[in-house]
Short mmCIF file of C-alpha atoms in Angstrom, two decimals:
data_model
loop_
_atom_site.label_atom_id
_atom_site.label_comp_id
_atom_site.label_asym_id
_atom_site.label_seq_id
_atom_site.Cartn_x
_atom_site.Cartn_y
_atom_site.Cartn_z
CA MET A 1048 166.73 -144.20 76.25
CA PRO A 1049 166.88 -141.99 73.03
CA ARG A 1050 170.05 -140.79 71.41
CA ILE A 1051 170.17 -136.81 71.64
CA THR A 1052 169.46 -135.62 67.92
CA GLU A 1053 169.26 -131.94 66.77
CA ASN A 1054 165.62 -132.42 66.76
CA ILE A 1055 165.36 -133.50 70.48
CA ARG A 1056 167.54 -130.66 71.39
CA LYS A 1057 165.41 -128.34 69.75
CA GLU A 1058 162.29 -129.69 71.27
CA VAL A 1059 163.44 -129.53 74.75
CA LYS A 1060 164.85 -125.98 74.30
CA ASP A 1061 161.25 -125.02 72.88
CA ILE A 1062 159.54 -126.75 75.66
CA VAL A 1063 161.70 -125.21 78.30
CA TYR A 1064 161.34 -121.62 76.96
CA ASN A 1065 157.65 -121.82 76.51
CA PHE A 1066 156.97 -123.34 79.77
CA PHE A 1067 158.87 -120.46 81.76
CA ALA A 1068 157.52 -117.83 79.53
CA GLU A 1069 153.80 -119.04 80.43
CA GLU A 1070 154.48 -120.06 84.02
CA CYS A 1071 156.43 -116.87 84.67
CA GLU A 1072 154.39 -114.72 82.65
CA VAL A 1073 157.40 -113.18 80.65
CA ASP A 1074 157.59 -112.53 76.97
CA LEU A 1075 159.55 -115.31 75.11
CA ASP A 1076 162.14 -112.91 73.65
CA ARG A 1077 163.14 -111.98 77.29
CA ILE A 1078 164.52 -115.60 77.82
CA THR A 1079 167.90 -116.79 76.79
CA ASP A 1080 169.95 -119.46 77.97
CA THR A 1081 171.83 -117.25 80.54
CA THR A 1082 168.52 -116.10 82.19
CA LYS A 1083 168.57 -117.12 85.77
CA ILE A 1084 165.41 -119.10 86.59
CA ILE A 1085 164.99 -118.12 90.16
CA LYS A 1086 166.44 -114.66 90.28
CA GLU A 1087 165.33 -113.12 87.01
CA LEU A 1088 161.96 -115.32 86.10
CA GLY A 1089 160.65 -116.04 89.74
CA GLY A 1090 160.73 -119.75 88.93
CA ASP A 1091 160.31 -122.36 91.56
CA SER A 1092 161.11 -125.91 92.39
CA LEU A 1093 157.58 -127.03 91.61
CA MET A 1094 158.12 -125.52 88.13
CA PHE A 1095 161.42 -127.65 88.00
CA LEU A 1096 159.42 -130.92 89.08
CA GLU A 1097 156.50 -130.08 86.54
CA LEU A 1098 158.97 -130.01 83.68
CA ILE A 1099 160.50 -133.31 84.55
CA GLU A 1100 157.04 -134.85 84.64
CA ILE A 1101 156.37 -133.38 81.26
CA PHE A 1102 159.65 -134.81 79.80
CA LYS A 1103 159.17 -138.03 81.75
CA LYS A 1104 155.71 -138.54 79.87
CA LYS A 1105 157.02 -137.16 76.51
CA TYR A 1106 160.02 -139.43 76.33
CA HIS A 1107 158.52 -142.35 78.51
CA LEU A 1108 161.74 -142.01 80.84
CA ASP A 1109 162.64 -144.48 83.52
CA ILE A 1110 163.99 -142.40 86.03
CA GLU A 1111 163.34 -141.78 90.00
CA LEU A 1112 162.98 -138.37 91.09
CA LYS A 1113 165.26 -138.92 93.82
CA THR A 1114 168.06 -139.80 91.20
CA ILE A 1115 167.57 -136.42 89.64
CA GLY A 1116 167.81 -134.78 93.28
CA LYS A 1117 170.83 -136.38 93.81
CA TYR A 1118 172.49 -135.19 90.55
CA ALA A 1119 171.30 -131.85 91.15
CA VAL A 1120 172.95 -131.63 94.33
CA LYS A 1121 176.23 -132.15 92.91
CA HIS A 1122 175.16 -130.02 89.77
CA PRO A 1123 173.11 -127.28 90.67
CA VAL A 1124 170.90 -125.61 88.16
CA GLU A 1125 170.72 -121.85 87.96
CA THR A 1126 170.04 -120.96 84.30
CA ILE A 1127 167.79 -121.91 81.58
CA GLY A 1128 170.83 -123.23 79.57
CA GLN A 1129 171.64 -125.43 82.56
CA LEU A 1130 168.37 -126.83 82.82
CA ILE A 1131 168.08 -127.53 79.33
CA ASN A 1132 171.45 -129.30 79.60
CA MET A 1133 170.24 -131.38 82.51
CA GLN A 1134 167.04 -132.29 80.93
CA LEU A 1135 168.93 -133.56 77.81
CA LEU A 1136 171.08 -135.75 80.25
CA ILE A 1137 168.30 -137.05 82.01
CA ILE A 1138 166.51 -138.05 78.39
CA GLU A 1139 169.95 -139.63 77.48
CA HIS A 1140 170.84 -141.40 80.52
CA GLU A 1141 167.73 -141.82 82.67
CA ASN A 1142 168.61 -143.63 86.05
CA LYS A 1143 172.30 -143.87 84.85
CA ILE A 1144 172.54 -139.99 85.18
CA LEU A 1145 174.10 -140.54 88.65
CA GLU A 1146 177.22 -142.39 87.15
CA LEU A 1147 178.15 -139.24 85.32
CA ALA A 1148 178.22 -137.43 88.63
CA LYS A 1149 180.80 -139.55 90.08
CA MET B 714 124.97 -133.28 84.91
CA SER B 715 125.13 -129.73 86.19
CA GLU B 716 128.38 -127.99 86.95
CA GLU B 717 127.04 -127.62 90.58
CA LYS B 718 127.19 -131.23 91.30
CA LYS B 719 130.77 -131.60 90.15
CA THR B 720 132.14 -128.72 92.16
CA ALA B 721 134.23 -128.61 95.33
CA PHE B 722 135.26 -125.82 97.53
CA ILE B 723 138.61 -126.23 99.17
CA PHE B 724 139.41 -124.02 102.29
CA PRO B 725 143.40 -123.60 103.01
CA ALA B 726 144.52 -122.76 106.62
CA PHE B 727 146.86 -120.07 106.40
CA ALA B 728 147.93 -117.22 104.23
CA HIS B 729 151.73 -116.88 103.22
CA GLU B 730 151.02 -113.56 101.16
CA TYR B 731 147.90 -111.31 100.18
CA PRO B 732 147.17 -110.98 96.56
CA ASP B 733 147.58 -107.53 95.16
CA ASP B 734 143.70 -107.35 94.10
CA LEU B 735 142.41 -108.74 97.29
CA PHE B 736 138.93 -108.72 96.39
CA GLY B 737 138.98 -109.28 92.64
CA GLY B 738 137.48 -105.65 91.83
CA SER B 739 134.20 -106.89 93.53
CA GLY B 740 132.76 -104.20 96.03
CA ASP B 741 130.30 -106.73 97.21
CA PHE B 742 133.17 -109.14 98.22
CA GLU B 743 134.85 -106.14 99.83
CA GLN B 744 132.06 -105.04 102.01
CA ILE B 745 131.33 -108.55 103.18
CA PHE B 746 134.96 -108.95 104.06
CA TYR B 747 134.98 -105.75 106.02
CA LEU B 748 131.79 -106.75 107.96
CA PHE B 749 133.18 -110.16 108.95
CA LEU B 750 136.53 -108.26 110.01
CA LYS B 751 134.60 -106.09 112.29
CA GLN B 752 132.64 -108.98 113.76
CA ALA B 753 135.85 -111.01 114.17
CA SER B 754 137.66 -107.86 115.97
CA SER B 755 135.04 -107.43 118.54
CA GLU B 756 134.81 -111.29 118.89
CA VAL B 757 138.16 -112.61 119.33
CA ASP B 758 140.83 -109.80 118.84
CA LEU B 759 140.40 -106.14 118.65
CA ASP B 760 143.87 -105.62 116.67
CA LEU B 761 142.24 -107.32 113.72
CA ASN B 762 140.73 -104.16 112.75
CA ASN B 763 144.42 -102.87 111.89
CA PHE B 764 144.49 -105.44 109.05
CA ASN B 765 146.22 -104.22 106.04
CA SER B 766 147.14 -106.45 103.20
CA VAL B 767 149.67 -103.88 101.73
CA LEU B 768 151.68 -103.86 104.96
CA ASN B 769 151.30 -107.73 105.08
CA ASN B 770 150.55 -107.71 108.52
CA PHE B 771 149.36 -110.64 110.50
CA LEU B 772 151.35 -113.12 108.23
CA GLU B 773 153.79 -113.84 111.14
CA ASP B 774 151.30 -114.06 113.89
CA GLU B 775 150.13 -117.82 113.86
CA VAL B 776 146.81 -117.32 115.25
CA ARG B 777 145.95 -113.89 113.47
CA THR B 778 146.83 -115.26 110.29
CA GLN B 779 144.39 -118.16 110.83
CA TYR B 780 141.63 -115.53 111.81
CA ILE B 781 142.24 -113.56 108.65
CA THR B 782 142.30 -116.45 106.45
CA TYR B 783 139.31 -118.02 107.98
CA LEU B 784 137.37 -114.51 107.56
CA TYR B 785 138.50 -114.00 103.90
CA SER B 786 137.38 -117.58 103.19
CA CYS B 787 134.07 -117.13 104.87
CA SER B 788 133.75 -113.88 102.85
CA LEU B 789 134.29 -115.78 99.85
CA SER B 790 131.84 -118.45 100.85
CA LYS B 791 129.18 -115.81 101.42
CA TYR B 792 129.99 -113.90 98.09
CA PHE B 793 129.91 -117.32 96.19
CA LYS B 794 126.55 -118.09 97.75
CA LYS B 795 124.97 -114.54 96.85
CA LYS B 796 126.21 -115.38 93.16
CA GLY B 797 124.46 -118.68 93.26
CA ILE B 798 127.67 -120.55 93.09
CA SER B 799 127.19 -123.82 95.37
CA PRO B 800 129.59 -126.69 95.49
CA CYS B 801 128.35 -130.28 95.98
CA PHE B 802 131.43 -130.96 98.40
CA THR B 803 133.54 -128.76 100.79
CA ALA B 804 136.90 -129.98 102.24
CA GLY B 805 138.95 -127.99 104.77
CA TYR B 806 142.57 -128.59 104.15
CA SER B 807 144.51 -128.38 107.36
CA MET B 808 143.10 -125.60 109.66
CA GLY B 809 140.89 -124.61 106.99
CA ILE B 810 138.42 -127.06 108.40
CA TYR B 811 136.47 -124.24 110.23
CA SER B 812 135.87 -122.53 106.89
CA SER B 813 134.56 -125.59 105.56
CA LEU B 814 132.08 -125.94 108.69
CA PHE B 815 131.00 -122.32 108.06
CA HIS B 816 130.18 -122.87 104.31
CA SER B 817 128.40 -126.12 105.14
CA GLU B 818 126.33 -124.21 107.73
CA VAL B 819 127.62 -126.60 110.49
CA THR B 820 128.88 -123.59 112.64
CA SER B 821 128.25 -120.01 112.73
CA PHE B 822 130.94 -117.62 111.88
CA ASN B 823 131.42 -116.38 115.39
CA ALA B 824 131.81 -120.11 116.50
CA GLY B 825 134.37 -120.90 113.86
CA LEU B 826 136.58 -117.96 115.33
CA LEU B 827 136.21 -119.38 118.99
CA LEU B 828 137.30 -122.82 117.72
CA ILE B 829 140.32 -121.32 116.04
CA ARG B 830 141.18 -119.67 119.50
CA SER B 831 140.51 -122.73 121.56
CA ALA B 832 142.40 -124.86 119.16
CA TYR B 833 145.42 -122.57 119.41
CA HIS B 834 145.25 -122.50 123.13
CA ALA B 835 145.01 -126.26 123.43
CA ILE B 836 147.95 -126.63 121.21
CA LYS B 837 150.09 -123.94 123.06
CA SER B 838 149.17 -125.64 126.44
CA ILE B 839 150.83 -128.79 125.01
CA THR B 840 153.64 -127.33 123.31
CA GLY B 841 154.70 -124.41 125.81
CA ASP B 842 157.64 -122.74 124.85
CA GLY B 843 159.22 -125.69 123.06
CA ASN B 844 160.49 -125.30 119.75
CA PHE B 845 158.52 -127.14 116.90
CA GLY B 846 158.06 -126.62 113.20
CA MET B 847 156.75 -128.03 109.88
CA CYS B 848 158.37 -128.59 106.59
CA SER B 849 157.79 -129.76 103.01
CA VAL B 850 159.74 -132.35 101.26
CA ILE B 851 159.23 -132.83 97.57
CA GLY B 852 160.64 -135.49 95.31
CA LEU B 853 160.97 -138.52 97.82
CA SER B 854 158.39 -141.31 98.35
CA ARG B 855 156.58 -141.91 101.51
CA LYS B 856 158.81 -145.00 102.04
CA ASP B 857 162.00 -142.92 101.64
CA ILE B 858 161.08 -140.35 104.17
CA THR B 859 159.66 -142.94 106.59
CA GLU B 860 163.15 -144.63 106.34
CA LEU B 861 164.99 -141.43 107.07
CA ILE B 862 163.03 -140.53 109.85
CA GLN B 863 163.46 -144.11 111.45
CA SER B 864 167.01 -144.33 110.71
CA HIS B 865 167.86 -141.05 112.19
CA GLU B 866 165.66 -141.48 115.23
CA LEU B 867 163.85 -138.32 114.51
CA GLU B 868 160.91 -136.80 116.38
CA VAL B 869 159.18 -135.96 113.10
CA GLY B 870 156.17 -137.45 111.39
CA ILE B 871 154.31 -137.22 107.95
CA THR B 872 151.33 -135.18 108.62
CA ASN B 873 150.18 -134.50 105.17
CA GLN B 874 150.50 -135.75 101.65
CA ASN B 875 149.93 -133.24 98.97
CA SER B 876 150.73 -135.35 95.72
CA GLN B 877 152.65 -138.64 95.19
CA TYR B 878 155.84 -136.92 96.12
CA ALA B 879 155.11 -134.18 98.10
CA PHE B 880 154.86 -134.35 101.91
CA VAL B 881 154.30 -132.12 104.85
CA LEU B 882 156.02 -132.97 108.16
CA SER B 883 155.68 -131.84 111.85
CA GLY B 884 158.00 -132.27 114.68
CA THR B 885 160.50 -130.77 116.95
CA LEU B 886 162.28 -127.65 115.12
CA LYS B 887 165.63 -129.52 115.70
CA ASP B 888 164.85 -132.47 114.04
CA ILE B 889 162.76 -131.08 111.13
CA MET B 890 165.97 -129.05 110.38
CA ILE B 891 167.86 -132.30 110.35
CA LEU B 892 165.37 -133.92 107.99
CA THR B 893 165.56 -131.18 105.63
CA ASP B 894 169.20 -131.59 105.24
CA ILE B 895 169.21 -135.16 105.13
CA ALA B 896 166.19 -135.34 102.69
CA LYS B 897 168.22 -133.27 100.27
CA ALA B 898 171.28 -135.46 100.44
CA GLU B 899 168.69 -138.38 99.82
CA GLY B 900 167.63 -136.61 96.54
CA ALA B 901 164.79 -134.37 97.47
CA LEU B 902 164.24 -132.01 94.95
CA HIS B 903 163.10 -129.35 97.29
CA THR B 904 162.70 -128.84 101.06
CA HIS B 905 160.97 -126.04 102.73
CA LEU B 906 160.59 -124.81 106.12
CA LEU B 907 156.89 -123.79 106.91
CA LYS B 908 156.32 -120.37 108.46
CA VAL B 909 154.58 -122.17 111.47
CA MET B 910 156.06 -122.98 114.96
CA LEU B 911 153.40 -125.73 116.00
CA PRO B 912 153.37 -129.25 114.89
CA TYR B 913 149.82 -129.26 113.44
CA HIS B 914 148.41 -132.63 112.77
CA SER B 915 151.11 -134.47 114.83
CA THR B 916 150.67 -137.01 117.27
CA ILE B 917 152.81 -134.66 119.77
CA LEU B 918 149.56 -132.75 120.16
CA ASN B 919 147.40 -136.13 121.23
CA GLU B 920 146.95 -134.61 124.50
CA THR B 921 144.96 -131.50 123.10
CA LYS B 922 142.11 -134.05 122.93
CA GLU B 923 140.60 -133.57 126.32
CA SER B 924 140.36 -129.73 126.76
CA PHE B 925 139.50 -129.20 122.95
CA SER B 926 136.81 -131.69 123.36
CA GLU B 927 135.39 -130.08 126.22
CA PHE B 928 135.37 -126.62 124.46
CA ILE B 929 133.79 -128.26 121.29
CA ASN B 930 130.94 -129.61 123.42
CA THR B 931 129.96 -126.12 124.19
CA ILE B 932 129.51 -125.38 120.41
CA HIS B 933 126.59 -126.27 118.42
CA PHE B 934 127.11 -128.20 115.25
CA ASN B 935 124.22 -128.43 112.58
CA PRO B 936 123.79 -131.24 109.91
CA PRO B 937 125.88 -130.07 106.89
CA SER B 938 123.97 -128.40 104.31
CA THR B 939 126.87 -129.36 101.74
CA SER B 940 128.72 -132.59 102.27
CA ILE B 941 132.02 -132.22 103.88
CA ILE B 942 134.89 -134.88 103.13
CA SER B 943 137.34 -135.67 105.79
CA LEU B 944 141.02 -135.27 104.96
CA ILE B 945 141.71 -137.83 107.61
CA ASP B 946 140.03 -140.76 105.94
CA GLN B 947 138.20 -139.45 102.80
CA ARG B 948 134.84 -140.39 104.12
CA ILE B 949 131.92 -137.80 103.80
CA VAL B 950 130.85 -136.99 107.30
CA HIS B 951 127.13 -136.35 107.82
CA GLU B 952 126.41 -136.33 111.50
CA PRO B 953 127.17 -133.34 113.80
CA GLU B 954 128.70 -135.68 116.53
CA ASP B 955 131.10 -137.08 113.83
CA LEU B 956 132.01 -133.56 112.74
CA LYS B 957 132.93 -132.86 116.37
CA LYS B 958 135.24 -135.67 116.27
CA GLU B 959 136.56 -134.64 112.98
CA VAL B 960 137.53 -131.19 114.35
CA ILE B 961 139.20 -132.68 117.38
CA ASN B 962 141.24 -135.42 115.69
CA ASN B 963 142.24 -132.88 113.02
CA LEU B 964 144.76 -131.24 115.45
CA PHE B 965 146.65 -134.36 116.18
CA THR B 966 146.11 -136.82 113.28
CA PRO B 967 147.83 -136.98 109.99
CA LEU B 968 145.94 -135.92 106.90
CA ASN B 969 146.02 -136.74 103.13
CA TRP B 970 145.23 -134.21 100.85
CA TYR B 971 146.18 -136.40 97.90
CA LYS B 972 143.89 -139.19 98.65
CA THR B 973 141.17 -136.57 99.31
CA GLN B 974 141.34 -134.78 95.91
CA LEU B 975 141.49 -138.43 94.22
CA GLU B 976 138.10 -139.48 96.22
CA LEU B 977 136.49 -136.11 95.18
CA GLN B 978 137.41 -136.97 91.59
CA ASN B 979 135.95 -140.37 91.89
CA ALA B 980 132.77 -138.81 93.34
CA GLY B 981 132.67 -136.99 90.05
CA VAL B 982 134.11 -133.54 90.96
CA ASN B 983 135.70 -131.90 87.94
CA LEU B 984 135.77 -128.20 89.18
CA PHE B 985 137.78 -127.39 92.32
CA ILE B 986 137.93 -123.77 93.76
CA GLU B 987 140.62 -122.96 96.35
CA CYS B 988 138.92 -120.59 98.49
CA GLY B 989 141.42 -118.79 100.30
CA PHE B 990 144.12 -115.83 99.60
CA GLY B 991 146.62 -117.98 97.38
CA ASN B 992 146.85 -120.75 94.72
CA GLY B 993 148.99 -123.37 96.74
CA LEU B 994 146.50 -126.15 96.03
CA VAL B 995 145.87 -124.90 92.41
CA LYS B 996 149.59 -125.38 91.80
CA ASN B 997 149.79 -128.67 93.72
CA ALA B 998 147.15 -129.98 91.44
CA ARG B 999 149.10 -130.13 88.29
CA PHE B 1000 150.84 -133.16 90.05
CA ILE B 1001 147.69 -135.10 90.51
CA ASP B 1002 146.08 -136.93 87.41
CA GLY B 1003 142.66 -136.47 86.40
CA ASP B 1004 140.20 -134.78 84.26
CA PHE B 1005 139.51 -131.72 86.44
CA LYS B 1006 139.94 -127.99 86.50
CA PHE B 1007 141.34 -126.17 89.58
CA TYR B 1008 141.16 -122.34 90.10
CA SER B 1009 141.80 -120.16 92.79
CA ALA B 1010 138.61 -118.28 93.93
CA LEU B 1011 139.82 -114.86 92.51
CA ASP B 1012 141.00 -116.50 89.04
CA TYR B 1013 137.46 -118.22 89.07
CA LEU B 1014 135.83 -115.11 89.88
CA ARG B 1015 137.63 -113.19 86.83
CA LYS B 1016 136.60 -115.76 84.87
#
């Protein structure tokens, strides 16, 4: 369970930006923290799942997908910035992320 | 080992949308498609001649979308053969089984159309005007979903597994809708109601066996020229009589695409080509571990 450093924050942001630029075939400079993932980029839940898998592998996270799903029900993600924040919380809290939702 | 020995053609069942560039710029492929379209319209449905990919027609019609997907897949199959591209395995994803039979020269193009029509009528004779449906659930395990079904006593069953955490379910429409709601509350990352109104691969359709068997026994099946893998139990089906059973059981037996892809990988396949309109299986493959490439047919042709 790593502490979130500036390095990790930047790494997560870079991964998320590059991932959506490639998957949605848009220029990187068109993406900002306020970009809406589904409405503006045409993203989908499979992409969300793929990102989770990328971060699970990269940071060796111990978290069940359904825990993330339960968290997302209470904290829906619409924008790139919200997604980055959620990924940072997942990295920091893993399965305990649900305790934050209470 | 040559590339041919490592390739599998996967034939999907339905179209959800048509690609902008339907034929990847190939006049030969287009010509084959329209010849098959003409043949299909005279064999099973005159209206097929009105196919128009720009208008997205037939996507809402459960049997016509199967005909169109089948004849598009068969056109790809013929075009690939013409270009000398042959797989060592074929698999029919769900109702894509008929295209797989065509590619492996088990049944003729026309016989495949008749099989689709007969299967559809057999299913409709069981479901009548009842309301049925299918959905996908992503993010829960098989155990989680099974517990939800049992605890809520839903008339729903898992009818395909696409990856470790991606499932397809069939059942009564009412219970399918209840399931999508409770699955989300349980932590599913995504649920989606499929655009079909019949419970394919569900035990609800057990009674199709008799009438569909009778019809299948009127169709000649050849031994496969290319190995066909079963999505039901992942064995290679060699004998025409076993292939007939496979086609019959396909209507009412749950499938497992995840296990099938893994089995093909174990058999040395490292190149998968999705021979249909879309790239659903290509996207799904991101969640299956292994050293392989997975292309849609059009992307592969553009390479």
